[in-house]
Amino acid sequence: MFHRSERLLLRPPWAEDWENVLGGIADEGVVRNLARAPWPYSADDARDFVSLPIADLYPRFLITRADSGALVGCIGIDPHDGDTEMGYWIARQHWGQGYATEAGRAVLQIASTLGHRRIVASHYLDNPASGRVLEKLGFQRTGRVVDRHSCGRGEAAPTAEFVLDLEEAEEEAARRAA
């Protein structure tokens, strides 16, 4: 599955992408904000990541710049505790440029098309920029703060939980457009 937004092309990872993935994620400042990526992140980790199968209802994408093909990060949805969870990472050199929000909008459109009605997300409390991205995407804070293990940190850390009802978000967008 592919998706083109204003500046980005979201596409599945391919085996030959492992070096670009490694170059983008092998940064402790990126990995420490992820639940499943280990630190240090190795070439074998990148090769394993790009070879993972992708489920039809739970796509995972490389975020690339449409004009150059440069890797910006990764985004996707996964099953998580009976819900559908969105997660992403952006390579440090692309922080603060709106790519996470743009890619997030695209993935939420895809999730809705696939029939998902509720998406959850979270961010580690010491990464408030990710919380701002989620709020821009329409996610609502649940008020819950829970410890979640981070492989990159090697321990659990507190996360703020968010939820987005896609049907309500679509209705709100239609009201604003009318």
PDB file of C-alpha atoms in Angstrom:
ATOM      1  CA  MET A   1       0.000   0.000   0.000  1.00  0.00           C
ATOM      2  CA  PHE A   2       1.205   3.486  -0.898  1.00  0.00           C
ATOM      3  CA  HIS A   3      -0.083   6.947   0.011  1.00  0.00           C
ATOM      4  CA  ARG A   4       0.943  10.341  -1.340  1.00  0.00           C
ATOM      5  CA  SER A   5       0.393  13.470   0.747  1.00  0.00           C
ATOM      6  CA  GLU A   6       1.477  17.032   0.006  1.00  0.00           C
ATOM      7  CA  ARG A   7       5.194  16.495   0.677  1.00  0.00           C
ATOM      8  CA  LEU A   8       5.441  12.818   1.512  1.00  0.00           C
ATOM      9  CA  LEU A   9       5.196   9.371  -0.005  1.00  0.00           C
ATOM     10  CA  LEU A  10       4.298   6.644   2.472  1.00  0.00           C
ATOM     11  CA  ARG A  11       5.331   3.229   1.239  1.00  0.00           C
ATOM     12  CA  PRO A  12       6.114  -0.219   2.599  1.00  0.00           C
ATOM     13  CA  PRO A  13       9.686  -0.925   3.644  1.00  0.00           C
ATOM     14  CA  TRP A  14      11.704  -3.079   1.256  1.00  0.00           C
ATOM     15  CA  ALA A  15      14.723  -5.254   2.051  1.00  0.00           C
ATOM     16  CA  GLU A  16      17.105  -2.764   0.436  1.00  0.00           C
ATOM     17  CA  ASP A  17      15.872   0.007   2.780  1.00  0.00           C
ATOM     18  CA  TRP A  18      17.669  -1.377   5.824  1.00  0.00           C
ATOM     19  CA  GLU A  19      20.649   1.036   5.586  1.00  0.00           C
ATOM     20  CA  ASN A  20      18.381   4.094   5.332  1.00  0.00           C
ATOM     21  CA  VAL A  21      16.304   2.849   8.268  1.00  0.00           C
ATOM     22  CA  LEU A  22      19.475   2.324  10.279  1.00  0.00           C
ATOM     23  CA  GLY A  23      20.704   5.816   9.393  1.00  0.00           C
ATOM     24  CA  GLY A  24      17.436   7.385  10.553  1.00  0.00           C
ATOM     25  CA  ILE A  25      16.724   5.464  13.719  1.00  0.00           C
ATOM     26  CA  ALA A  26      20.204   4.681  15.079  1.00  0.00           C
ATOM     27  CA  ASP A  27      20.038   7.726  17.331  1.00  0.00           C
ATOM     28  CA  GLU A  28      19.455   7.302  21.045  1.00  0.00           C
ATOM     29  CA  GLY A  29      17.262  10.432  21.054  1.00  0.00           C
ATOM     30  CA  VAL A  30      14.909   8.732  18.577  1.00  0.00           C
ATOM     31  CA  VAL A  31      14.971   5.199  19.985  1.00  0.00           C
ATOM     32  CA  ARG A  32      14.385   6.205  23.615  1.00  0.00           C
ATOM     33  CA  ASN A  33      10.918   7.435  22.606  1.00  0.00           C
ATOM     34  CA  LEU A  34       9.893   4.072  21.148  1.00  0.00           C
ATOM     35  CA  ALA A  35       8.493   1.058  22.948  1.00  0.00           C
ATOM     36  CA  ARG A  36       9.857  -1.728  20.729  1.00  0.00           C
ATOM     37  CA  ALA A  37      13.142  -0.553  19.195  1.00  0.00           C
ATOM     38  CA  PRO A  38      16.281  -1.632  21.069  1.00  0.00           C
ATOM     39  CA  TRP A  39      19.282   0.511  21.914  1.00  0.00           C
ATOM     40  CA  PRO A  40      21.844   0.354  20.544  1.00  0.00           C
ATOM     41  CA  TYR A  41      20.026  -0.181  17.231  1.00  0.00           C
ATOM     42  CA  SER A  42      22.089  -2.403  14.938  1.00  0.00           C
ATOM     43  CA  ALA A  43      22.247  -3.296  11.253  1.00  0.00           C
ATOM     44  CA  ASP A  44      20.645  -6.644  12.135  1.00  0.00           C
ATOM     45  CA  ASP A  45      17.765  -4.795  13.835  1.00  0.00           C
ATOM     46  CA  ALA A  46      17.218  -2.715  10.682  1.00  0.00           C
ATOM     47  CA  ARG A  47      17.357  -5.789   8.434  1.00  0.00           C
ATOM     48  CA  ASP A  48      14.889  -7.585  10.720  1.00  0.00           C
ATOM     49  CA  PHE A  49      12.543  -4.580  10.719  1.00  0.00           C
ATOM     50  CA  VAL A  50      12.345  -4.239   6.924  1.00  0.00           C
ATOM     51  CA  SER A  51      11.746  -7.989   6.562  1.00  0.00           C
ATOM     52  CA  LEU A  52       8.754  -8.110   8.935  1.00  0.00           C
ATOM     53  CA  PRO A  53       5.499  -9.120   7.252  1.00  0.00           C
ATOM     54  CA  ILE A  54       2.845  -6.412   7.007  1.00  0.00           C
ATOM     55  CA  ALA A  55      -0.738  -7.354   7.850  1.00  0.00           C
ATOM     56  CA  ASP A  56      -3.387  -6.030   5.447  1.00  0.00           C
ATOM     57  CA  LEU A  57      -5.373  -4.286   8.202  1.00  0.00           C
ATOM     58  CA  TYR A  58      -2.297  -3.009  10.042  1.00  0.00           C
ATOM     59  CA  PRO A  59       0.018  -1.342   7.516  1.00  0.00           C
ATOM     60  CA  ARG A  60       3.444   0.022   8.324  1.00  0.00           C
ATOM     61  CA  PHE A  61       5.094   2.640   6.122  1.00  0.00           C
ATOM     62  CA  LEU A  62       8.401   4.297   5.551  1.00  0.00           C
ATOM     63  CA  ILE A  63       7.852   8.047   5.464  1.00  0.00           C
ATOM     64  CA  THR A  64       9.805   9.414   2.524  1.00  0.00           C
ATOM     65  CA  ARG A  65      10.013  12.829   0.910  1.00  0.00           C
ATOM     66  CA  ALA A  66       8.048  12.727  -2.336  1.00  0.00           C
ATOM     67  CA  ASP A  67      10.507  15.023  -4.112  1.00  0.00           C
ATOM     68  CA  SER A  68      13.712  13.148  -3.277  1.00  0.00           C
ATOM     69  CA  GLY A  69      12.800   9.777  -1.779  1.00  0.00           C
ATOM     70  CA  ALA A  70      14.833  10.657   1.339  1.00  0.00           C
ATOM     71  CA  LEU A  71      13.800   8.691   4.412  1.00  0.00           C
ATOM     72  CA  VAL A  72      12.045  10.847   7.016  1.00  0.00           C
ATOM     73  CA  GLY A  73      10.887   8.118   9.419  1.00  0.00           C
ATOM     74  CA  CYS A  74       8.344   5.369   9.865  1.00  0.00           C
ATOM     75  CA  ILE A  75       4.656   5.223  10.819  1.00  0.00           C
ATOM     76  CA  GLY A  76       2.015   2.554  11.135  1.00  0.00           C
ATOM     77  CA  ILE A  77      -0.846   1.014  13.021  1.00  0.00           C
ATOM     78  CA  ASP A  78      -0.734  -2.189  15.043  1.00  0.00           C
ATOM     79  CA  PRO A  79      -3.087  -4.165  17.241  1.00  0.00           C
ATOM     80  CA  HIS A  80      -2.477  -3.284  20.909  1.00  0.00           C
ATOM     81  CA  ASP A  81      -4.467  -4.546  23.902  1.00  0.00           C
ATOM     82  CA  GLY A  82      -7.679  -4.937  21.882  1.00  0.00           C
ATOM     83  CA  ASP A  83      -7.310  -1.536  20.190  1.00  0.00           C
ATOM     84  CA  THR A  84      -5.561  -0.216  17.107  1.00  0.00           C
ATOM     85  CA  GLU A  85      -2.500   1.835  18.003  1.00  0.00           C
ATOM     86  CA  MET A  86      -0.671   4.359  15.857  1.00  0.00           C
ATOM     87  CA  GLY A  87       3.057   4.765  16.341  1.00  0.00           C
ATOM     88  CA  TYR A  88       5.785   6.607  14.489  1.00  0.00           C
ATOM     89  CA  TRP A  89       9.329   7.887  14.573  1.00  0.00           C
ATOM     90  CA  ILE A  90      10.986  10.738  12.714  1.00  0.00           C
ATOM     91  CA  ALA A  91      14.750  10.947  12.076  1.00  0.00           C
ATOM     92  CA  ARG A  92      16.310  13.777  14.065  1.00  0.00           C
ATOM     93  CA  GLN A  93      17.272  15.870  11.033  1.00  0.00           C
ATOM     94  CA  HIS A  94      13.573  16.057  10.120  1.00  0.00           C
ATOM     95  CA  TRP A  95      12.227  17.069  13.545  1.00  0.00           C
ATOM     96  CA  GLY A  96      10.129  20.226  13.748  1.00  0.00           C
ATOM     97  CA  GLN A  97       9.147  20.309  10.059  1.00  0.00           C
ATOM     98  CA  GLY A  98       5.584  18.987  10.350  1.00  0.00           C
ATOM     99  CA  TYR A  99       6.327  15.590   8.832  1.00  0.00           C
ATOM    100  CA  ALA A 100       4.906  13.595  11.761  1.00  0.00           C
ATOM    101  CA  THR A 101       1.611  15.492  11.566  1.00  0.00           C
ATOM    102  CA  GLU A 102       1.387  15.130   7.784  1.00  0.00           C
ATOM    103  CA  ALA A 103       2.183  11.415   7.891  1.00  0.00           C
ATOM    104  CA  GLY A 104      -0.212  10.961  10.821  1.00  0.00           C
ATOM    105  CA  ARG A 105      -3.082  12.502   8.862  1.00  0.00           C
ATOM    106  CA  ALA A 106      -2.360  10.142   5.989  1.00  0.00           C
ATOM    107  CA  VAL A 107      -2.280   7.059   8.217  1.00  0.00           C
ATOM    108  CA  LEU A 108      -5.509   8.063   9.935  1.00  0.00           C
ATOM    109  CA  GLN A 109      -7.185   8.326   6.508  1.00  0.00           C
ATOM    110  CA  ILE A 110      -5.866   4.886   5.645  1.00  0.00           C
ATOM    111  CA  ALA A 111      -7.021   3.465   8.994  1.00  0.00           C
ATOM    112  CA  SER A 112     -10.504   4.834   8.393  1.00  0.00           C
ATOM    113  CA  THR A 113     -10.591   3.374   4.879  1.00  0.00           C
ATOM    114  CA  LEU A 114      -9.579   0.004   6.319  1.00  0.00           C
ATOM    115  CA  GLY A 115     -12.562   0.142   8.703  1.00  0.00           C
ATOM    116  CA  HIS A 116     -10.822   1.089  11.938  1.00  0.00           C
ATOM    117  CA  ARG A 117     -13.046   3.310  14.064  1.00  0.00           C
ATOM    118  CA  ARG A 118     -10.899   4.011  17.107  1.00  0.00           C
ATOM    119  CA  ILE A 119      -7.171   4.657  17.240  1.00  0.00           C
ATOM    120  CA  VAL A 120      -5.079   4.911  20.386  1.00  0.00           C
ATOM    121  CA  ALA A 121      -1.622   6.406  20.799  1.00  0.00           C
ATOM    122  CA  SER A 122       0.701   7.409  23.603  1.00  0.00           C
ATOM    123  CA  HIS A 123       3.899   9.304  24.214  1.00  0.00           C
ATOM    124  CA  TYR A 124       6.542   9.187  26.906  1.00  0.00           C
ATOM    125  CA  LEU A 125       6.076  12.162  29.209  1.00  0.00           C
ATOM    126  CA  ASP A 126       9.594  13.408  28.524  1.00  0.00           C
ATOM    127  CA  ASN A 127       8.686  13.688  24.812  1.00  0.00           C
ATOM    128  CA  PRO A 128       6.009  16.420  24.837  1.00  0.00           C
ATOM    129  CA  ALA A 129       6.551  17.187  21.125  1.00  0.00           C
ATOM    130  CA  SER A 130       4.904  13.859  20.305  1.00  0.00           C
ATOM    131  CA  GLY A 131       1.909  14.820  22.436  1.00  0.00           C
ATOM    132  CA  ARG A 132       1.570  18.057  20.460  1.00  0.00           C
ATOM    133  CA  VAL A 133       1.560  16.045  17.213  1.00  0.00           C
ATOM    134  CA  LEU A 134      -1.202  13.790  18.546  1.00  0.00           C
ATOM    135  CA  GLU A 135      -3.283  16.792  19.582  1.00  0.00           C
ATOM    136  CA  LYS A 136      -2.864  18.385  16.124  1.00  0.00           C
ATOM    137  CA  LEU A 137      -4.198  15.127  14.676  1.00  0.00           C
ATOM    138  CA  GLY A 138      -7.322  15.360  16.837  1.00  0.00           C
ATOM    139  CA  PHE A 139      -6.409  12.804  19.484  1.00  0.00           C
ATOM    140  CA  GLN A 140      -7.882  13.453  22.917  1.00  0.00           C
ATOM    141  CA  ARG A 141      -6.038  12.860  26.173  1.00  0.00           C
ATOM    142  CA  THR A 142      -7.621  10.043  28.165  1.00  0.00           C
ATOM    143  CA  GLY A 143      -6.261  11.408  31.444  1.00  0.00           C
ATOM    144  CA  ARG A 144      -4.389   8.156  32.022  1.00  0.00           C
ATOM    145  CA  VAL A 145      -0.648   8.067  32.596  1.00  0.00           C
ATOM    146  CA  VAL A 146       0.748   4.542  32.605  1.00  0.00           C
ATOM    147  CA  ASP A 147       4.193   3.033  32.715  1.00  0.00           C
ATOM    148  CA  ARG A 148       5.182   1.417  29.423  1.00  0.00           C
ATOM    149  CA  HIS A 149       8.345  -0.515  28.746  1.00  0.00           C
ATOM    150  CA  SER A 150      10.809   1.014  26.304  1.00  0.00           C
ATOM    151  CA  CYS A 151      13.319  -1.409  24.831  1.00  0.00           C
ATOM    152  CA  GLY A 152      15.545   1.561  23.981  1.00  0.00           C
ATOM    153  CA  ARG A 153      15.575   2.783  27.574  1.00  0.00           C
ATOM    154  CA  GLY A 154      15.775  -0.706  29.000  1.00  0.00           C
ATOM    155  CA  GLU A 155      13.023   0.114  31.488  1.00  0.00           C
ATOM    156  CA  ALA A 156       9.467   1.349  31.840  1.00  0.00           C
ATOM    157  CA  ALA A 157       8.694   5.055  31.727  1.00  0.00           C
ATOM    158  CA  PRO A 158       5.436   6.996  32.164  1.00  0.00           C
ATOM    159  CA  THR A 159       3.329   7.577  29.058  1.00  0.00           C
ATOM    160  CA  ALA A 160       0.285   9.759  28.452  1.00  0.00           C
ATOM    161  CA  GLU A 161      -2.495   7.914  26.642  1.00  0.00           C
ATOM    162  CA  PHE A 162      -4.625   9.364  23.827  1.00  0.00           C
ATOM    163  CA  VAL A 163      -7.629   8.190  21.803  1.00  0.00           C
ATOM    164  CA  LEU A 164      -9.228   9.257  18.538  1.00  0.00           C
ATOM    165  CA  ASP A 165     -12.715   8.250  17.409  1.00  0.00           C
ATOM    166  CA  LEU A 166     -12.363   8.306  13.615  1.00  0.00           C
ATOM    167  CA  GLU A 167     -16.107   8.542  12.957  1.00  0.00           C
ATOM    168  CA  GLU A 168     -16.423  11.602  15.202  1.00  0.00           C
ATOM    169  CA  ALA A 169     -13.338  13.156  13.582  1.00  0.00           C
ATOM    170  CA  GLU A 170     -14.796  12.617  10.087  1.00  0.00           C
ATOM    171  CA  GLU A 171     -18.140  14.135  11.130  1.00  0.00           C
ATOM    172  CA  GLU A 172     -16.360  17.155  12.605  1.00  0.00           C
ATOM    173  CA  ALA A 173     -14.316  17.620   9.432  1.00  0.00           C
ATOM    174  CA  ALA A 174     -17.478  17.435   7.315  1.00  0.00           C
ATOM    175  CA  ARG A 175     -19.183  20.052   9.538  1.00  0.00           C
ATOM    176  CA  ARG A 176     -16.218  22.393   9.181  1.00  0.00           C
ATOM    177  CA  ALA A 177     -16.153  21.924   5.404  1.00  0.00           C
ATOM    178  CA  ALA A 178     -19.890  22.677   5.020  1.00  0.00           C
TER     179      ALA A 178
END
